[in-house]
Coordinates of C-alpha atoms in Angstrom, one line a residue:
Chain A
M162 CA 19.8 -21.9 20.5
L163 CA 21.5 -18.9 19.1
G164 CA 23.9 -21.4 17.5
S165 CA 20.8 -23.4 15.8
V166 CA 19.6 -20.2 14.3
I167 CA 23.1 -18.9 12.9
G168 CA 23.4 -22.5 11.4
A169 CA 20.1 -22.3 9.7
V170 CA 21.4 -19.3 7.7
S171 CA 24.6 -21.4 6.5
G172 CA 23.3 -22.7 3.1
S173 CA 25.7 -23.4 0.0
P174 CA 27.2 -20.0 -1.3
E175 CA 25.2 -20.6 -4.6
T176 CA 21.9 -20.8 -3.1
V177 CA 22.6 -18.0 -0.8
A178 CA 23.6 -16.0 -3.8
L179 CA 20.5 -17.0 -5.8
F180 CA 18.1 -16.0 -2.8
V181 CA 19.7 -12.7 -2.4
G182 CA 19.5 -11.9 -6.1
F183 CA 15.9 -13.0 -6.2
G184 CA 15.1 -11.1 -3.2
L185 CA 16.6 -8.0 -4.7
V186 CA 14.3 -8.5 -7.8
V187 CA 11.1 -9.1 -5.6
G188 CA 12.2 -6.1 -3.3
L189 CA 12.7 -3.7 -6.3
L190 CA 9.1 -4.8 -7.7
F191 CA 7.6 -4.5 -4.4
G192 CA 9.0 -0.8 -3.7
F193 CA 8.3 0.1 -7.2
F194 CA 4.8 -1.1 -7.5
G195 CA 3.8 -1.4 -4.0
M196 CA 2.6 -4.8 -4.1
G197 CA 3.3 -8.0 -6.4
G198 CA 6.7 -9.2 -5.2
S199 CA 6.1 -11.5 -2.6
F200 CA 3.6 -13.8 -4.3
L201 CA 6.4 -14.8 -6.6
V202 CA 8.5 -16.2 -3.9
T203 CA 6.4 -19.4 -3.0
P204 CA 5.8 -20.5 -6.5
A205 CA 9.7 -20.3 -7.1
L206 CA 10.3 -22.1 -3.6
L207 CA 7.8 -24.8 -5.0
M208 CA 9.5 -25.3 -8.2
L209 CA 13.0 -25.4 -6.5
G210 CA 11.5 -28.6 -4.7
Y211 CA 10.8 -27.4 -1.3
P212 CA 8.0 -29.2 0.4
A213 CA 4.4 -27.0 0.2
S214 CA 4.8 -26.1 4.1
V215 CA 8.1 -24.7 3.8
A216 CA 7.6 -22.9 0.6
V217 CA 4.3 -21.2 2.0
G218 CA 5.9 -21.0 5.6
S219 CA 9.1 -19.3 4.4
G220 CA 7.1 -16.9 1.8
M221 CA 5.1 -15.8 5.0
A222 CA 7.9 -15.2 7.2
F223 CA 9.8 -13.4 4.2
V224 CA 6.5 -11.0 3.7
F225 CA 6.5 -10.4 7.6
G226 CA 10.2 -9.1 7.3
T227 CA 9.4 -6.9 4.3
A228 CA 6.1 -5.5 6.0
V229 CA 8.1 -4.4 8.9
I230 CA 10.7 -2.4 6.7
A231 CA 7.8 -1.0 4.4
T232 CA 5.7 0.1 7.7
L233 CA 8.5 1.7 9.2
K234 CA 8.6 3.9 5.9
H235 CA 4.9 4.6 5.8
H236 CA 4.4 5.3 9.3
D237 CA 7.0 8.5 8.9
L238 CA 4.6 9.5 6.1
G239 CA 1.6 9.3 8.3
Q240 CA -0.1 6.8 6.2
V241 CA -1.1 3.9 8.9
D242 CA -4.6 4.0 10.3
Y243 CA -4.0 2.1 13.3
K244 CA -7.9 1.6 14.3
L245 CA -8.6 0.0 11.1
G246 CA -5.5 -2.3 11.3
A247 CA -6.2 -3.1 14.9
I248 CA -9.8 -4.3 13.8
M249 CA -8.5 -6.2 10.9
I250 CA -5.7 -8.1 12.7
A251 CA -8.0 -10.3 14.3
G252 CA -10.0 -11.2 11.4
T253 CA -6.8 -11.6 9.2
T254 CA -5.3 -13.9 11.9
I255 CA -8.2 -16.6 12.1
G256 CA -8.4 -16.3 8.1
I257 CA -4.6 -17.1 8.1
E258 CA -5.2 -20.0 10.7
V259 CA -7.9 -21.4 8.5
G260 CA -5.4 -21.3 5.3
R261 CA -2.7 -22.8 7.3
A262 CA -4.9 -25.8 8.5
S263 CA -5.9 -26.2 4.9
V264 CA -2.4 -26.2 3.5
F265 CA -1.5 -28.9 6.2
Y266 CA -4.7 -31.0 5.7
L267 CA -4.0 -30.9 1.8
E268 CA -0.3 -31.9 2.6
S269 CA -1.5 -35.0 4.5
L270 CA -3.5 -36.2 1.3
G271 CA -0.6 -35.4 -0.8
L272 CA -2.4 -32.7 -3.0
A273 CA -0.7 -29.5 -1.3
G274 CA 1.4 -28.6 -4.1
G275 CA -0.7 -29.1 -6.8
V276 CA -3.7 -27.4 -5.5
I277 CA -1.7 -24.3 -4.3
S278 CA 0.0 -24.2 -7.6
V279 CA -3.5 -24.2 -9.6
V280 CA -4.7 -21.4 -7.4
Y281 CA -1.5 -19.4 -8.2
V282 CA -2.3 -20.1 -12.1
F283 CA -5.7 -18.6 -11.9
L284 CA -4.9 -15.9 -9.5
L285 CA -1.8 -14.6 -11.1
G286 CA -3.5 -15.0 -14.6
G287 CA -6.6 -13.3 -13.2
I288 CA -4.7 -10.5 -11.7
G289 CA -2.5 -10.1 -14.6
L290 CA -5.1 -10.0 -17.2
M291 CA -6.8 -7.2 -15.3
V292 CA -3.5 -5.0 -14.8
T293 CA -2.4 -5.7 -18.5
R294 CA -6.2 -4.4 -19.6
D295 CA -6.0 -1.6 -17.2
A296 CA -2.5 -0.5 -18.5
L297 CA -3.4 -0.9 -22.4
S298 CA -6.7 1.2 -21.9
G299 CA -4.7 3.9 -20.3
D300 CA -6.9 3.8 -17.3
S301 CA -4.8 4.1 -14.1
D302 CA -7.5 3.8 -11.4
G303 CA -6.4 0.1 -10.6
G304 CA -2.9 0.9 -9.3
I305 CA -1.4 1.9 -6.4
D306 CA -0.9 5.7 -6.3
H307 CA 3.0 6.2 -5.4
D308 CA 2.5 10.0 -5.5
A309 CA 0.3 9.8 -2.5
D310 CA 2.7 11.5 -0.1
G311 CA 0.6 12.2 3.0
D312 CA 0.4 16.0 2.1
E313 CA -2.9 15.9 0.4
D314 CA -6.2 15.9 2.6
L315 CA -7.6 12.5 2.8
S316 CA -11.2 13.6 2.8
E317 CA -10.6 14.6 -0.7
Y318 CA -10.4 11.4 -2.2
D319 CA -13.3 9.9 -3.8
I320 CA -14.9 7.2 -2.3
P321 CA -15.7 4.2 -5.1
E322 CA -19.2 4.4 -5.9
I323 CA -19.6 0.4 -4.7
A324 CA -18.0 1.4 -1.3
T325 CA -20.6 4.2 -0.7
R326 CA -23.1 1.5 -1.4
I327 CA -21.8 -0.8 1.0
Q328 CA -21.6 2.0 3.6
E329 CA -25.3 2.9 3.2
T330 CA -26.7 -0.9 2.9
V331 CA -24.4 -2.6 5.8
R332 CA -25.0 -0.5 8.7
I333 CA -24.8 -3.4 11.6
P334 CA -23.4 -1.8 14.8
P335 CA -20.9 -1.1 15.9
M336 CA -20.0 1.5 13.3
V337 CA -16.5 3.0 13.2
T338 CA -15.2 6.1 11.7
L339 CA -11.9 5.8 10.1
R340 CA -9.2 8.2 8.6
G341 CA -10.6 10.3 5.5
D342 CA -14.2 10.4 7.7
V343 CA -15.1 7.1 6.2
R344 CA -17.8 5.6 8.8
V345 CA -18.4 1.8 8.3
S346 CA -19.6 -1.1 9.8
V347 CA -16.9 -3.4 12.1
W348 CA -18.4 -6.5 10.5
V349 CA -17.6 -5.1 6.7
I350 CA -13.9 -4.9 7.9
T351 CA -13.9 -8.0 9.6
A352 CA -15.4 -9.9 6.6
V353 CA -12.8 -8.3 4.3
A354 CA -10.0 -9.2 6.5
F355 CA -10.8 -12.8 7.1
S356 CA -11.4 -13.5 3.5
T357 CA -7.9 -12.1 2.6
G358 CA -6.6 -13.8 5.5
V359 CA -7.4 -17.2 4.1
L360 CA -5.9 -16.4 1.0
S361 CA -2.7 -15.3 2.7
G362 CA -2.7 -18.2 5.1
F363 CA -3.0 -20.7 2.2
L364 CA -0.6 -19.1 -0.3
G365 CA 1.9 -17.8 1.9
V366 CA 1.5 -14.3 0.7
G367 CA 0.9 -10.8 2.4
G368 CA -2.4 -10.7 0.3
G369 CA -1.8 -6.8 -0.2
F370 CA -2.7 -7.3 -3.9
I371 CA -6.1 -8.5 -3.0
R372 CA -6.5 -6.7 0.5
M373 CA -5.6 -3.5 -0.8
P374 CA -8.2 -3.5 -3.4
A375 CA -10.7 -4.9 -1.1
M376 CA -10.0 -1.9 1.7
I377 CA -10.4 0.7 -1.2
Y378 CA -13.5 -1.0 -3.2
A379 CA -15.2 -2.6 -0.2
I380 CA -14.4 -0.4 2.8
G381 CA -13.8 3.2 1.0
V382 CA -10.3 3.8 2.7
P383 CA -8.3 6.5 0.7
A384 CA -5.2 4.5 -1.3
P385 CA -2.5 5.7 0.5
V386 CA -4.2 4.9 3.8
A387 CA -4.9 1.4 2.4
V388 CA -1.3 0.9 1.5
G389 CA 0.2 2.0 4.9
T390 CA -2.4 0.3 6.9
D391 CA -2.4 -3.0 4.9
L392 CA 1.6 -3.3 5.7
F393 CA 1.1 -2.3 9.4
E394 CA -1.7 -5.0 9.4
I395 CA 0.9 -7.7 7.6
V396 CA 3.5 -7.1 10.4
F397 CA 0.8 -8.9 13.1
S398 CA -1.0 -11.2 10.9
G399 CA 2.6 -12.3 9.1
G400 CA 4.2 -12.3 12.3
I401 CA 1.3 -14.5 13.7
G402 CA 1.3 -16.6 10.6
S403 CA 5.3 -17.5 10.4
Y404 CA 5.2 -18.1 14.2
L405 CA 2.4 -20.8 13.5
Y406 CA 4.3 -22.3 10.5
G407 CA 7.6 -22.0 12.4
Q408 CA 6.0 -24.1 15.3
S409 CA 5.4 -26.5 12.4
G410 CA 9.0 -26.4 11.2
G411 CA 7.7 -24.4 8.0
V412 CA 9.7 -21.4 8.3
D413 CA 13.6 -22.0 6.9
L414 CA 15.9 -19.1 8.0
S415 CA 18.2 -20.4 5.2
I416 CA 15.9 -18.9 2.6
V417 CA 14.1 -16.2 4.4
A418 CA 17.3 -14.3 5.9
P419 CA 19.2 -14.0 2.1
L420 CA 15.7 -13.2 0.3
L421 CA 15.3 -10.3 3.0
F422 CA 18.8 -9.0 2.7
G423 CA 18.4 -8.8 -1.0
S424 CA 14.8 -7.1 -0.8
A425 CA 15.6 -4.2 1.6
L426 CA 17.9 -3.1 -0.8
G427 CA 15.6 -3.9 -3.9
A428 CA 12.8 -1.9 -2.1
R429 CA 14.9 1.2 -1.5
I430 CA 16.0 1.1 -5.2
G431 CA 12.2 0.6 -6.2
S432 CA 10.6 3.4 -4.1
A433 CA 13.4 5.9 -5.3
A434 CA 12.6 4.9 -9.1
T435 CA 8.8 5.9 -8.6
A436 CA 10.1 9.6 -8.0
V437 CA 11.7 9.1 -11.5
V438 CA 9.7 6.8 -13.8
D439 CA 6.1 6.9 -14.3
A440 CA 4.3 3.6 -12.9
D441 CA 2.0 3.7 -15.8
D442 CA 4.6 3.2 -18.2
I443 CA 6.0 0.0 -16.8
K444 CA 2.5 -1.3 -15.6
V445 CA 2.0 -3.2 -18.6
Y446 CA 5.1 -5.3 -18.2
F447 CA 3.9 -5.8 -14.3
G448 CA 0.7 -7.5 -15.9
G449 CA 2.7 -9.3 -18.4
M450 CA 5.1 -10.6 -15.6
L451 CA 2.2 -11.9 -13.6
L452 CA 0.9 -13.7 -16.8
A453 CA 4.2 -15.3 -17.2
G454 CA 4.2 -16.4 -13.4
S455 CA 1.0 -18.0 -14.1
V456 CA 2.2 -19.8 -17.3
A457 CA 5.5 -20.6 -15.4
V458 CA 3.3 -22.3 -12.4
G459 CA 1.4 -24.2 -14.8
V460 CA 4.3 -25.5 -17.0
G461 CA 6.1 -26.5 -13.7
E462 CA 3.2 -28.1 -12.5
V463 CA 2.3 -30.1 -15.8
G464 CA 6.2 -30.9 -15.6
S465 CA 5.8 -32.4 -11.9
Y466 CA 2.8 -34.2 -13.0
L467 CA 4.4 -35.9 -15.8
G468 CA 7.7 -36.2 -14.0
N469 CA 9.4 -34.1 -16.9
E470 CA 12.5 -32.4 -15.2
L471 CA 12.9 -30.0 -18.2
L472 CA 9.3 -28.6 -17.9
E473 CA 10.0 -28.0 -14.3
T474 CA 13.3 -26.1 -15.1
V475 CA 11.5 -24.0 -18.2
G476 CA 8.7 -23.1 -15.5
L477 CA 11.3 -22.1 -12.9
F478 CA 13.1 -19.7 -15.3
L479 CA 10.0 -18.4 -16.7
V480 CA 8.9 -17.3 -13.3
I481 CA 12.4 -15.8 -12.5
G482 CA 13.3 -14.7 -16.0
A483 CA 9.8 -12.6 -16.1
A484 CA 10.5 -10.9 -12.5
V485 CA 14.4 -10.2 -13.6
A486 CA 13.0 -8.6 -16.9
V487 CA 10.3 -6.4 -15.4
A488 CA 13.2 -5.3 -12.6
G489 CA 15.8 -4.8 -15.2
A490 CA 13.1 -2.5 -17.2
I491 CA 12.6 -0.5 -14.1
V492 CA 16.4 0.2 -13.8
F493 CA 16.9 0.9 -17.3
S494 CA 14.1 3.3 -17.5
T495 CA 14.9 5.1 -14.4
L496 CA 18.7 5.5 -15.6
R497 CA 17.8 6.7 -19.0
T498 CA 15.1 9.1 -17.7
L499 CA 18.0 10.6 -15.0
R500 CA 20.8 10.8 -17.9
S501 CA 18.3 12.6 -20.3
T502 CA 17.3 15.1 -17.4
R503 CA 20.8 15.6 -16.8
G504 CA 21.4 15.9 -20.4
R505 CA 18.8 18.8 -20.5
V506 CA 19.9 20.4 -17.3
T507 CA 23.6 20.5 -18.8
A508 CA 22.4 21.9 -22.3
T509 CA 20.6 24.8 -20.5
T510 CA 23.5 25.8 -18.4
D511 CA 25.3 26.0 -21.2
Chain B
M135 CA -6.6 -34.1 9.6
P136 CA -4.4 -30.9 11.3
G137 CA -7.3 -28.4 12.9
L138 CA -7.2 -25.1 13.8
E139 CA -4.5 -24.2 16.3
V140 CA -4.2 -21.4 19.0
P141 CA -0.3 -20.2 19.3
T142 CA 1.5 -21.8 22.2
W143 CA 4.7 -20.3 23.5
D144 CA 7.5 -21.9 22.1
P145 CA 11.0 -20.4 22.7
E146 CA 12.7 -21.5 19.8
T147 CA 10.0 -20.5 17.1
A148 CA 10.0 -17.2 19.0
M149 CA 13.8 -16.8 18.5
L150 CA 13.5 -17.9 15.0
I151 CA 10.6 -14.9 14.4
G152 CA 12.5 -12.7 16.5
A153 CA 15.5 -13.3 14.4
I154 CA 13.8 -12.2 11.1
L155 CA 12.3 -9.1 13.0
L156 CA 15.6 -8.1 14.1
E157 CA 17.2 -8.7 10.7
A158 CA 14.7 -6.5 9.2
I159 CA 15.1 -3.5 11.4
V160 CA 18.8 -3.8 11.0
L161 CA 18.6 -3.9 7.2
Y162 CA 16.3 -0.7 7.3
V163 CA 18.5 1.1 9.4
G164 CA 21.8 -0.1 7.9
Y165 CA 20.5 0.5 4.2
A166 CA 19.4 4.0 5.3
G167 CA 23.0 4.8 6.7
L168 CA 24.6 3.3 3.7
E169 CA 22.3 5.4 1.2
R170 CA 23.3 8.7 3.1
L171 CA 27.0 7.4 2.9
V172 CA 27.6 6.2 -1.0
G173 CA 24.2 7.2 -2.4
R174 CA 25.3 10.6 -3.8
R175 CA 28.6 9.3 -5.2
L176 CA 27.0 6.1 -6.4
M177 CA 24.4 7.9 -8.4
E178 CA 27.2 10.7 -9.8
F179 CA 29.1 7.4 -11.1
L180 CA 25.7 5.9 -12.7
V181 CA 24.0 9.1 -14.4
G182 CA 27.3 11.2 -14.7
G183 CA 26.1 13.9 -12.3
D184 CA 24.2 14.9 -9.3
S185 CA 20.2 13.9 -9.6
D186 CA 17.3 14.2 -7.6
A187 CA 16.7 10.6 -7.0
R188 CA 16.3 9.9 -3.6

């Protein structure tokens, strides 16, 4: 059995190098922005010609592995609400199974690749527009607070008005008290978990880019706790989702293992870069990357529909190129900031 | 139409997911050790001196 697992990771050297490199880029984006890397993997795999169930299943297994690594770090920072995570696991797991069943149903109709690509176009496009508008307007409320290091008192975080209204309106028992003195109905948590779980199962993503804002704006959880708890929850839901996809032959270790190898290193570089570069400076590139990803998936899908290989290749290069460009901008900005800081320190010393 | 499924025990799939979990933990520990070993020297090489990057 071990032989079959080892045999599964022995792809061609070019493919392994491609996946390690792509994993490095995705990990760097994930480590820097706290979200947004993983949902590039499934469209890229679809464009590389993998069947929808393998693209989604392997994407989910990759998210599972990445979440394990990130949760270990957030646990050390005290940013995980285990009670909230445990409540969310049930709703998310059922949601993922509904999403997964939808993928296999659409695949039996021969529509899975097309429908998933269309959902991605709208999702990446919509979120890309939101992030870009947010970055250009200089309003930083929509992003993830990387500076939240756990030292700040969680009850000092402002609860968004909409979350307060939900907490006052929906008071169906049982009610639970979460970290940061947030008191909310279990049913609100379950609804958020289920709906984001459906999306995770359907698209093969962790769902953090939707679940984190949902936890902040619908449940009222402080941002750092939302990040840590989301990752903890993905370990379980992603693990179960990967298991279900794996049973149907949807998890390809020759894809997941090299991706994870690259992303674990990229995530360390990305999270270290947050201490040096202001995320808001890079956010506009991030929004642009999501928009480029949306266009890339659309172009690839049109190419696939028309049987035009050139368009499919253009789509693939766009999605990978956009991710590489933003990752490069992060590394470049980090090194430039470090060198100028070093230069100032040296001049002062002299 | 494929319906909703309750996970059933499948040793081969469990081993597959276990391999991913093990790889993640090994990478977390391994890269942390590597960072401790060569991180400072690598940053000195890239930046031209000690930096406060983690």
